PDB file of C-alpha atoms in Angstrom:
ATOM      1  CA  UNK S   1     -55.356  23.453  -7.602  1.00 96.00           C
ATOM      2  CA  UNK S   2     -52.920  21.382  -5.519  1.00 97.00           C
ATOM      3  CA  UNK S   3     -49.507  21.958  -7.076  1.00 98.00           C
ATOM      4  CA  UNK S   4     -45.849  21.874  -7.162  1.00 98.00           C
ATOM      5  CA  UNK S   5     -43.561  23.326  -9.346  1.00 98.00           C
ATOM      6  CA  UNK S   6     -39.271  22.963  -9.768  1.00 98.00           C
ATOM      7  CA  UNK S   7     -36.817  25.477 -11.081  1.00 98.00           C
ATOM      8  CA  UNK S   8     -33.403  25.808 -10.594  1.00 98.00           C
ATOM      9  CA  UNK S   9     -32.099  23.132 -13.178  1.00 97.00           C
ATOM     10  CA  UNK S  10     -29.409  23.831 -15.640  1.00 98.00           C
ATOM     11  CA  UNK S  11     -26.439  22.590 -17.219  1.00 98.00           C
ATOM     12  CA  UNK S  12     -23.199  22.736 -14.385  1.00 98.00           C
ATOM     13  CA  UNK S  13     -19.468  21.583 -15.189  1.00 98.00           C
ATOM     14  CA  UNK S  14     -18.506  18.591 -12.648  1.00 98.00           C
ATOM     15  CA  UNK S  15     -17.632  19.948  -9.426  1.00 98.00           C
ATOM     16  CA  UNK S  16     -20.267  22.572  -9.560  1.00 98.00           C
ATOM     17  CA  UNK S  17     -23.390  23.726  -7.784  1.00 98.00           C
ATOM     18  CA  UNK S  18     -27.223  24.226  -8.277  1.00 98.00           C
ATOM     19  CA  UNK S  19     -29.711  25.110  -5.978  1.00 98.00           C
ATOM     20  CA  UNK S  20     -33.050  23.868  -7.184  1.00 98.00           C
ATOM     21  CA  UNK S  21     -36.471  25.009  -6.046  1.00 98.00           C
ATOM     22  CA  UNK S  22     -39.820  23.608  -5.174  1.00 98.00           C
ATOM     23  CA  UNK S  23     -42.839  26.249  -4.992  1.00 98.00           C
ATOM     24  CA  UNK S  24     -46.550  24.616  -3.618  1.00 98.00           C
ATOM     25  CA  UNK S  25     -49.254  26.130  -3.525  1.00 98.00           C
ATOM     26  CA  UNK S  26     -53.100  25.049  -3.364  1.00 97.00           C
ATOM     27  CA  UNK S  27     -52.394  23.154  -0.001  1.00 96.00           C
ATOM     28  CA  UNK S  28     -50.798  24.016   3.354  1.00 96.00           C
ATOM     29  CA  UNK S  29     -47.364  23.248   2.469  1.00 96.00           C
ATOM     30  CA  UNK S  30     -46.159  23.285   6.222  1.00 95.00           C
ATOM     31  CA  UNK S  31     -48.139  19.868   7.302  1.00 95.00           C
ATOM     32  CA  UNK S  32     -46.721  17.975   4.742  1.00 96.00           C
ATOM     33  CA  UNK S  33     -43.224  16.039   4.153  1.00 96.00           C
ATOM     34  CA  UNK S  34     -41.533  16.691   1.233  1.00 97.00           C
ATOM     35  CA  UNK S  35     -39.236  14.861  -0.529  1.00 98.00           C
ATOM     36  CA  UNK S  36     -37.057  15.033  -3.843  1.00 98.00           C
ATOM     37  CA  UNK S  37     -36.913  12.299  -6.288  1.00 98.00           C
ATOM     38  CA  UNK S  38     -34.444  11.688  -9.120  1.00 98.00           C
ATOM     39  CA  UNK S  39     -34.874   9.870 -12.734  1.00 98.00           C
ATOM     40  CA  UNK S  40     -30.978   9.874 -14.919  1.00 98.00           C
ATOM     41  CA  UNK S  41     -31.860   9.711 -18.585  1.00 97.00           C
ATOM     42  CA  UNK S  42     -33.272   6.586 -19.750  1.00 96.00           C
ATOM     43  CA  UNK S  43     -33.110   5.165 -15.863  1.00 97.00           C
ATOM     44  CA  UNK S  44     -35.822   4.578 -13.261  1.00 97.00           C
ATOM     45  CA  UNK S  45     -36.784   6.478 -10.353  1.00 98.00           C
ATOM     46  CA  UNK S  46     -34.135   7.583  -7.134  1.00 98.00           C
ATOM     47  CA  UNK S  47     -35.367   8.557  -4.246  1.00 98.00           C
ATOM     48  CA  UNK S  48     -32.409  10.976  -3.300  1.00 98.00           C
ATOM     49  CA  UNK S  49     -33.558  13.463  -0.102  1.00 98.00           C
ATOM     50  CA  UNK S  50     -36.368  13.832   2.882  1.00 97.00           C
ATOM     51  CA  UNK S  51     -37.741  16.460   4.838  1.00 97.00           C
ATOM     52  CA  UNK S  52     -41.013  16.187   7.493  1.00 96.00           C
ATOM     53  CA  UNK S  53     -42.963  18.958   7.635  1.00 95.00           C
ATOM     54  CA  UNK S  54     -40.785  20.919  10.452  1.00 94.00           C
ATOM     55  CA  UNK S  55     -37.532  19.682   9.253  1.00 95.00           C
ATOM     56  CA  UNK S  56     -37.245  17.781  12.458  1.00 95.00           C
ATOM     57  CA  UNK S  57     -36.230  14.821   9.761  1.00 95.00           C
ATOM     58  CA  UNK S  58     -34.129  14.640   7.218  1.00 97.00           C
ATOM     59  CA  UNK S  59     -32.449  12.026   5.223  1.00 97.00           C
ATOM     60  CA  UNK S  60     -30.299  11.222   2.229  1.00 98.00           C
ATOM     61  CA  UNK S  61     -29.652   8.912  -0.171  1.00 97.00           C
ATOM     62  CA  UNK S  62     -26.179   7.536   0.426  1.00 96.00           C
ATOM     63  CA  UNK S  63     -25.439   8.677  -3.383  1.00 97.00           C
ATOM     64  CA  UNK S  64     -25.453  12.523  -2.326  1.00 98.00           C
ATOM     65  CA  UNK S  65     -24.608  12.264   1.574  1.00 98.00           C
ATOM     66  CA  UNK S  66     -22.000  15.239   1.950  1.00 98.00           C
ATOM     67  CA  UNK S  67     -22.901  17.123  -1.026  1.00 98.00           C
ATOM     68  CA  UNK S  68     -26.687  17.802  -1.333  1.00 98.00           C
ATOM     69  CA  UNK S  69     -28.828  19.585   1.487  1.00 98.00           C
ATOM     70  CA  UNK S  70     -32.313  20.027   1.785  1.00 98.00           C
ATOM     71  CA  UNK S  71     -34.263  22.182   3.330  1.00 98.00           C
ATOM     72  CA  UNK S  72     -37.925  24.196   3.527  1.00 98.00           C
ATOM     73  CA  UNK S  73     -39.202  27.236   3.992  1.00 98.00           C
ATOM     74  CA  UNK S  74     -42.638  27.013   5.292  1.00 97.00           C
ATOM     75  CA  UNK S  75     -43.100  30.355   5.002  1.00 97.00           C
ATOM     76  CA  UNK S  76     -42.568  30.902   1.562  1.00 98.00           C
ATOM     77  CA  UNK S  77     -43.973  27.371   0.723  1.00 98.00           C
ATOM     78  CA  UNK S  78     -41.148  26.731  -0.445  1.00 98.00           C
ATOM     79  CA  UNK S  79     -38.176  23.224  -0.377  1.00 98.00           C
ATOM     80  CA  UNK S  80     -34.819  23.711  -1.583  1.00 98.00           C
ATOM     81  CA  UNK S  81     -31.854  21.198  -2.861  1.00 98.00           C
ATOM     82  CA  UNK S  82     -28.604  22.976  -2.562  1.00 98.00           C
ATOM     83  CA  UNK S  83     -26.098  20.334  -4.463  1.00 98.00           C
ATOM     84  CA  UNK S  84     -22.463  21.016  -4.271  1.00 98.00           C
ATOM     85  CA  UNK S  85     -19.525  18.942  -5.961  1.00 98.00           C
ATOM     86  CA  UNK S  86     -21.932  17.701  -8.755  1.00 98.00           C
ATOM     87  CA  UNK S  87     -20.804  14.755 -10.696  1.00 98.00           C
ATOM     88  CA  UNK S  88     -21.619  13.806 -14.532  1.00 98.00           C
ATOM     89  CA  UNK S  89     -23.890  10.449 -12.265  1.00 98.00           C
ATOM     90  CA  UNK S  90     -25.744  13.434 -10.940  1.00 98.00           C
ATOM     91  CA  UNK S  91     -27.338  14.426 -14.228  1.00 98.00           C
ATOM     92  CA  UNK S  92     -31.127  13.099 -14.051  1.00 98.00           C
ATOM     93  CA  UNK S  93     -34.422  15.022 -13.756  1.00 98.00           C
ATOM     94  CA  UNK S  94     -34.718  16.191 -10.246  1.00 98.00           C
ATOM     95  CA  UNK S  95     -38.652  15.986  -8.848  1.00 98.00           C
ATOM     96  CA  UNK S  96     -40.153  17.611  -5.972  1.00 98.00           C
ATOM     97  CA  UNK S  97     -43.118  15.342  -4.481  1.00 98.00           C
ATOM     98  CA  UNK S  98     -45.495  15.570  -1.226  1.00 97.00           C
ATOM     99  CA  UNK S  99     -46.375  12.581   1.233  1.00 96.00           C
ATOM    100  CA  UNK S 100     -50.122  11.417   0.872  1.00 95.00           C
ATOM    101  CA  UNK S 101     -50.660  11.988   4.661  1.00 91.00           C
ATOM    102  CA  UNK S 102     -50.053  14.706   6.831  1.00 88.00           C
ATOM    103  CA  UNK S 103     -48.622  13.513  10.233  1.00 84.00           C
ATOM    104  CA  UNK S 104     -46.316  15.522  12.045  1.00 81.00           C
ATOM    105  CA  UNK S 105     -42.313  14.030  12.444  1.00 80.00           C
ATOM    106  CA  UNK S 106     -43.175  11.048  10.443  1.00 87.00           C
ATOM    107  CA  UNK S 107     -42.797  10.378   6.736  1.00 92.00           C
ATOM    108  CA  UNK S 108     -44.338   7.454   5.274  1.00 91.00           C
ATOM    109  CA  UNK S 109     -42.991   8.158   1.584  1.00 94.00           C
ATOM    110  CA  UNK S 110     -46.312   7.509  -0.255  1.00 96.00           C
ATOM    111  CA  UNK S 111     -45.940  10.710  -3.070  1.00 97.00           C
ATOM    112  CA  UNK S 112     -49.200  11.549  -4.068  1.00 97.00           C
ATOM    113  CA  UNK S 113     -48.088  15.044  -5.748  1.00 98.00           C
ATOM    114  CA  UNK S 114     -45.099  15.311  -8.200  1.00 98.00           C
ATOM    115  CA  UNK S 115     -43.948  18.037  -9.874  1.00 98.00           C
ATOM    116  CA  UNK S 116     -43.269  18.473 -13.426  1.00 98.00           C
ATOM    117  CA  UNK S 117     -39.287  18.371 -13.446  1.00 98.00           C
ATOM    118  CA  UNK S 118     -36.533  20.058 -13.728  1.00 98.00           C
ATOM    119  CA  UNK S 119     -33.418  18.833 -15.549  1.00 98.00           C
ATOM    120  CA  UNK S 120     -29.808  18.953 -13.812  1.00 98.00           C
ATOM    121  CA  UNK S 121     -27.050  18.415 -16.704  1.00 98.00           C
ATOM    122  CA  UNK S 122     -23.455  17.913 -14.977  1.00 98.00           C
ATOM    123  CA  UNK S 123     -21.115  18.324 -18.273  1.00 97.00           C
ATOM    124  CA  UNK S 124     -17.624  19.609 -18.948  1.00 96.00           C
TER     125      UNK S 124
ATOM    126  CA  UNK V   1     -29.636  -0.137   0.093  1.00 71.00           C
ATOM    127  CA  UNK V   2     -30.102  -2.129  -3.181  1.00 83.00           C
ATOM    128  CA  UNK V   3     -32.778  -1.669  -5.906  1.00 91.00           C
ATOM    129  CA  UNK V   4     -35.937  -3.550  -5.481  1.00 97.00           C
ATOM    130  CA  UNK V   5     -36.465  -6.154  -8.195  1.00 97.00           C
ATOM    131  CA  UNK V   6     -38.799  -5.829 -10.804  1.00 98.00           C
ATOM    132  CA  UNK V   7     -39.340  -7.498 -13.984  1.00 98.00           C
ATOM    133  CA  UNK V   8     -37.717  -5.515 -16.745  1.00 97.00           C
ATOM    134  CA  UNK V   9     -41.002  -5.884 -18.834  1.00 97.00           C
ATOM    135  CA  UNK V  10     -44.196  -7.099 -18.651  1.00 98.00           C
ATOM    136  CA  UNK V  11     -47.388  -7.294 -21.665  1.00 97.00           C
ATOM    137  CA  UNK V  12     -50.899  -8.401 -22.266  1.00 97.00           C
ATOM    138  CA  UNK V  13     -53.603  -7.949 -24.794  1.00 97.00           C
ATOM    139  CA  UNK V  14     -56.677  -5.497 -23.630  1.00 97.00           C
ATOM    140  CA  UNK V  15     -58.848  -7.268 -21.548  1.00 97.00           C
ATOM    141  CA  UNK V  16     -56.268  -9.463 -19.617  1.00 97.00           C
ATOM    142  CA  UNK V  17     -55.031  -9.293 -16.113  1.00 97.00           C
ATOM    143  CA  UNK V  18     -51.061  -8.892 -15.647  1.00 98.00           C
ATOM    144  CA  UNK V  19     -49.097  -9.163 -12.714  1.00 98.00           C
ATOM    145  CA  UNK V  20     -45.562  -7.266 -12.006  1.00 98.00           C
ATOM    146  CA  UNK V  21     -43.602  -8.189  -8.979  1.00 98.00           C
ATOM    147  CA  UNK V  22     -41.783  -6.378  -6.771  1.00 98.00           C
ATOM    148  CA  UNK V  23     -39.222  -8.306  -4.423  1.00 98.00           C
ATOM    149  CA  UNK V  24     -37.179  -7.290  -1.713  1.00 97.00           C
ATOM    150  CA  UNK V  25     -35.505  -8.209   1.788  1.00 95.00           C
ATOM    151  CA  UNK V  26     -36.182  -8.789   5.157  1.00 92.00           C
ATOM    152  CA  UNK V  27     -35.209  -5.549   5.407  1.00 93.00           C
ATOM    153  CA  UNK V  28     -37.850  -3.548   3.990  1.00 95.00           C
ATOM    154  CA  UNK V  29     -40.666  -5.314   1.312  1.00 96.00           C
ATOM    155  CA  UNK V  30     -40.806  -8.121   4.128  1.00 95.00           C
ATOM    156  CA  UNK V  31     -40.590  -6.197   7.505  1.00 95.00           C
ATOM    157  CA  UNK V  32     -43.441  -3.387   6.823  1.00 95.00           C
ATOM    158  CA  UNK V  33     -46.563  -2.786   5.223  1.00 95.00           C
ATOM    159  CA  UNK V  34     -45.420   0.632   3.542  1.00 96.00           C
ATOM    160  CA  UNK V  35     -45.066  -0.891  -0.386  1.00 97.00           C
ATOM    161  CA  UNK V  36     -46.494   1.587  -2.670  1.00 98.00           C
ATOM    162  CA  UNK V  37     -46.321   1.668  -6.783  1.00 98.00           C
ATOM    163  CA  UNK V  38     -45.980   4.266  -9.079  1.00 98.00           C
ATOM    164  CA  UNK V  39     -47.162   4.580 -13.196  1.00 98.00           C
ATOM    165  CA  UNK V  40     -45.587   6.750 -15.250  1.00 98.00           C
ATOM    166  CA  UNK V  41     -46.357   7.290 -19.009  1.00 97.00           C
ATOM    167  CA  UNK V  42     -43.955   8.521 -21.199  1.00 94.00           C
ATOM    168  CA  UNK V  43     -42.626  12.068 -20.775  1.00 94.00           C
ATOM    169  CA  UNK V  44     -44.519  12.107 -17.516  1.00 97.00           C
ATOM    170  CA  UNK V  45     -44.603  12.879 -13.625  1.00 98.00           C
ATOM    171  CA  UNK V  46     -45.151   9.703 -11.911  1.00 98.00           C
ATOM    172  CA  UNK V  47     -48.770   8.923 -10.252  1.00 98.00           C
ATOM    173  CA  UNK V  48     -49.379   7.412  -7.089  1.00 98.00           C
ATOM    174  CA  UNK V  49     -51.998   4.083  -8.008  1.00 98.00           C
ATOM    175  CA  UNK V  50     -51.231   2.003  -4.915  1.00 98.00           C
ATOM    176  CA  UNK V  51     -49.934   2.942  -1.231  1.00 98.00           C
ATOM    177  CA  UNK V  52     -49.943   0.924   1.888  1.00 97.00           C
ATOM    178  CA  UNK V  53     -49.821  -2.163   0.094  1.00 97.00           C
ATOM    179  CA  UNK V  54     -53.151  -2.692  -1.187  1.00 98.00           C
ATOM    180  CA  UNK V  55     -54.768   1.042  -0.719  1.00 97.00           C
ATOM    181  CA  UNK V  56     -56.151   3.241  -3.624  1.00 98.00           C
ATOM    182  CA  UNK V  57     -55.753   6.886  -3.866  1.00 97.00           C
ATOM    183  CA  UNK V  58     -58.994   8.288  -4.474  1.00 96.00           C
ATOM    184  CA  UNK V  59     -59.656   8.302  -9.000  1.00 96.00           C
ATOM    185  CA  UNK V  60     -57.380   5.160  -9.030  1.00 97.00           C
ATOM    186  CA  UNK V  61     -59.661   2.624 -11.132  1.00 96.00           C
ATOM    187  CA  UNK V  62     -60.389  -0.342  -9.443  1.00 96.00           C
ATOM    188  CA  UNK V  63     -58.698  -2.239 -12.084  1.00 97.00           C
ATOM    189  CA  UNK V  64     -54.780  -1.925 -10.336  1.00 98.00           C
ATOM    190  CA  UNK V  65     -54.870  -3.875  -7.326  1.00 98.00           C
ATOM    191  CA  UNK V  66     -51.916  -4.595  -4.767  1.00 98.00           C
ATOM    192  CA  UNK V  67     -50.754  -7.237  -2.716  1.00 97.00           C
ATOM    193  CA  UNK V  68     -47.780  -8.757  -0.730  1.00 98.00           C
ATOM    194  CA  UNK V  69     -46.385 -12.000   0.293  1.00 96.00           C
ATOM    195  CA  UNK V  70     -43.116 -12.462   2.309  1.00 96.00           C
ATOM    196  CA  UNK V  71     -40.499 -10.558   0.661  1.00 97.00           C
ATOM    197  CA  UNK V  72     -42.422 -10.064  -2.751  1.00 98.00           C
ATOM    198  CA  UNK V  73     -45.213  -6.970  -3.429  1.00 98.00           C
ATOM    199  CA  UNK V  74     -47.140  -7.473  -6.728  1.00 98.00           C
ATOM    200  CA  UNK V  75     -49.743  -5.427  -8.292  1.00 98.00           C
ATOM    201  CA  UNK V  76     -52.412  -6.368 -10.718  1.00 98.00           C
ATOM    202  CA  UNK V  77     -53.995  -4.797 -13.543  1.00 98.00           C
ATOM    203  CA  UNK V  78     -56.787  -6.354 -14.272  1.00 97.00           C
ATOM    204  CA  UNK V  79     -58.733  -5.840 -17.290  1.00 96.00           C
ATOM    205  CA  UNK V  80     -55.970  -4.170 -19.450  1.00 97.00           C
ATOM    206  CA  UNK V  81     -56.409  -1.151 -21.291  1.00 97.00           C
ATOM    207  CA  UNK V  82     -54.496   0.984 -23.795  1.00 96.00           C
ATOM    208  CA  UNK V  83     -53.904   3.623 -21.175  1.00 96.00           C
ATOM    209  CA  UNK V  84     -52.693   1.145 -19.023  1.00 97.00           C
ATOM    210  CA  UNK V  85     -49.260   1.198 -21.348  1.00 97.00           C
ATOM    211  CA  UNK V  86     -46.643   2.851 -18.914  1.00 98.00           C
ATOM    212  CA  UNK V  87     -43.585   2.050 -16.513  1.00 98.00           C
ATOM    213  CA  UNK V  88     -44.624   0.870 -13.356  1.00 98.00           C
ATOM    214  CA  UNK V  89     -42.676   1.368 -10.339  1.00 98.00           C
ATOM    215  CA  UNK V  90     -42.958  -0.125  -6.626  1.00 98.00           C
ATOM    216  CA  UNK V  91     -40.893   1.430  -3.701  1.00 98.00           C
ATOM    217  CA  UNK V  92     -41.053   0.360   0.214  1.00 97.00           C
ATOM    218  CA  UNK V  93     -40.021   1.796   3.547  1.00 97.00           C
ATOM    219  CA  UNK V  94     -36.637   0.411   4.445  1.00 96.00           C
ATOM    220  CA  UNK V  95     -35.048  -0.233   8.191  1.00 94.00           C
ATOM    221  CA  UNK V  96     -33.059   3.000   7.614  1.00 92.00           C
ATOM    222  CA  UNK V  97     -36.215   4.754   7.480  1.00 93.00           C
ATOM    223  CA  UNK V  98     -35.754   5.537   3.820  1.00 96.00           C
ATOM    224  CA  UNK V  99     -37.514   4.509   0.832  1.00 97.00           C
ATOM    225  CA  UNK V 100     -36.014   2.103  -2.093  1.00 97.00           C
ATOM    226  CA  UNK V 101     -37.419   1.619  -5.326  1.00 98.00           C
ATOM    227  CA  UNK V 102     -37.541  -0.703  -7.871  1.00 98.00           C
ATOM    228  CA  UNK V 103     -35.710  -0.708 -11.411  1.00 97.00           C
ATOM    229  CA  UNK V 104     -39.189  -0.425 -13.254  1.00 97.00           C
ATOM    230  CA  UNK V 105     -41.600  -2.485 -15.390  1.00 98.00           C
ATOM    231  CA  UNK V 106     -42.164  -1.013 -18.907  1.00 98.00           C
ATOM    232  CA  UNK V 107     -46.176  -2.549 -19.697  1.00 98.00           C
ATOM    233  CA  UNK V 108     -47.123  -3.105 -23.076  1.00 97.00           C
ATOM    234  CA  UNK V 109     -50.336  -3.367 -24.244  1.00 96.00           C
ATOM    235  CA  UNK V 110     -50.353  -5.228 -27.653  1.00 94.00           C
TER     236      UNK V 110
END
């Protein structure tokens, strides 16, 4: 079965950090872009970080520039969101999703598999 | 790069067709052909029901249907159902080769 599944989430005081997780499995996780996708409480959906499958690419939302990082390890079919100097605006469920086609260096942001969730709470 | 705009709520009775539109700039809905939408029940993952505009990931009913014209993507449901009750979200490719989404369409089925 083709899935992905997030852990990491907690609740962090503002100015904190979490590194979230994204584990696939039932797929080859190293032909595939990857991609994490935000929803705040109550809010719609924010596209907030990229990676292609070799990390040649990777992109940011403007919202998290300087403070998040992505990154994969193929090996371990795994992605990762380090976030540093969170912010109370940062609290939202944080998805992990996969692009719908597998071409290498190019990401065409069509997310065919989402993970559950998991919930980043930035409180004092 | 700004929200897409999407209708803040859209309904129909079961059996009618309903339309939710999705407009952007020159700058992304208008200048490629990478729109996709997105449903998302309640308490839900989002699903992929449209991608490339108009295309269908495979188990996608024929009943959701996309199109674009100029600046503005739209998708169609087309003989509503119950299930059909969900927010509805459309994204596109931008010129900064990211994506942008829309604020989302709650759809009521009454």
């Amino acid at each position: 079965e083709v899935q992905l599944v997030e852990s990491g989430g907690g609740l962090v005081k503002p100015g904190g950090s979490l590194r979230l997780s994204c584990t696939a499995s039932g797929f080859t996780f190293n032909t595939y872009s990857m991609y994490w996708v935000r929803q705040a409480p109550g809010k719609g959906l924010e596209w907030v970080s990229s990676t292609s499958s070799g990390s040649d690419y990777i992109f940011y939302a403007d919202s998290v520039k300087g403070r998040f990082t992505i990154s994969r390890d193929n090996a371990k079919n795994s992605m990762f969101l380090q976030m540093n100097s969170l912010r109370a605006e940062d609290t939202a469920v944080y998805y992990c999703a996969r692009d719908y086609f597998r071409v290498p260096k190019e990401l065409y942001y069509y997310m065919d598999v989402w993970g559950k969730g998991t919930t980043v709470t930035v409180s004092s | 790069q700004s929200a897409l705009t999407q209708p803040a709520s859209v309904s129909g009775s079961p059996g009618q067709s309903i339309t939710i539109s999705c407009t952007g700039t020159s700058s992304d809905v208008g200048d490629y052909n990478r729109v996709s939408w997105y449903q998302q029940p309640p308490g839900t993952a989002p699903r992929l029901i449209i991608y490339e505009v108009t295309n269908r990931p495979s188990g996608v009913p024929d009943r959701f249907s996309g199109s674009k014209s100029g600046n503005t993507a739209s998708l169609t449901i087309s003989g509503l159902q119950a299930e059909d009750e969900a927010d509805y979200y459309c994204s596109s490719y931008t010129r900064s080769s990211t994506p942008v989404f829309g604020g989302g369409t709650k759809v009521t089925v009454l």
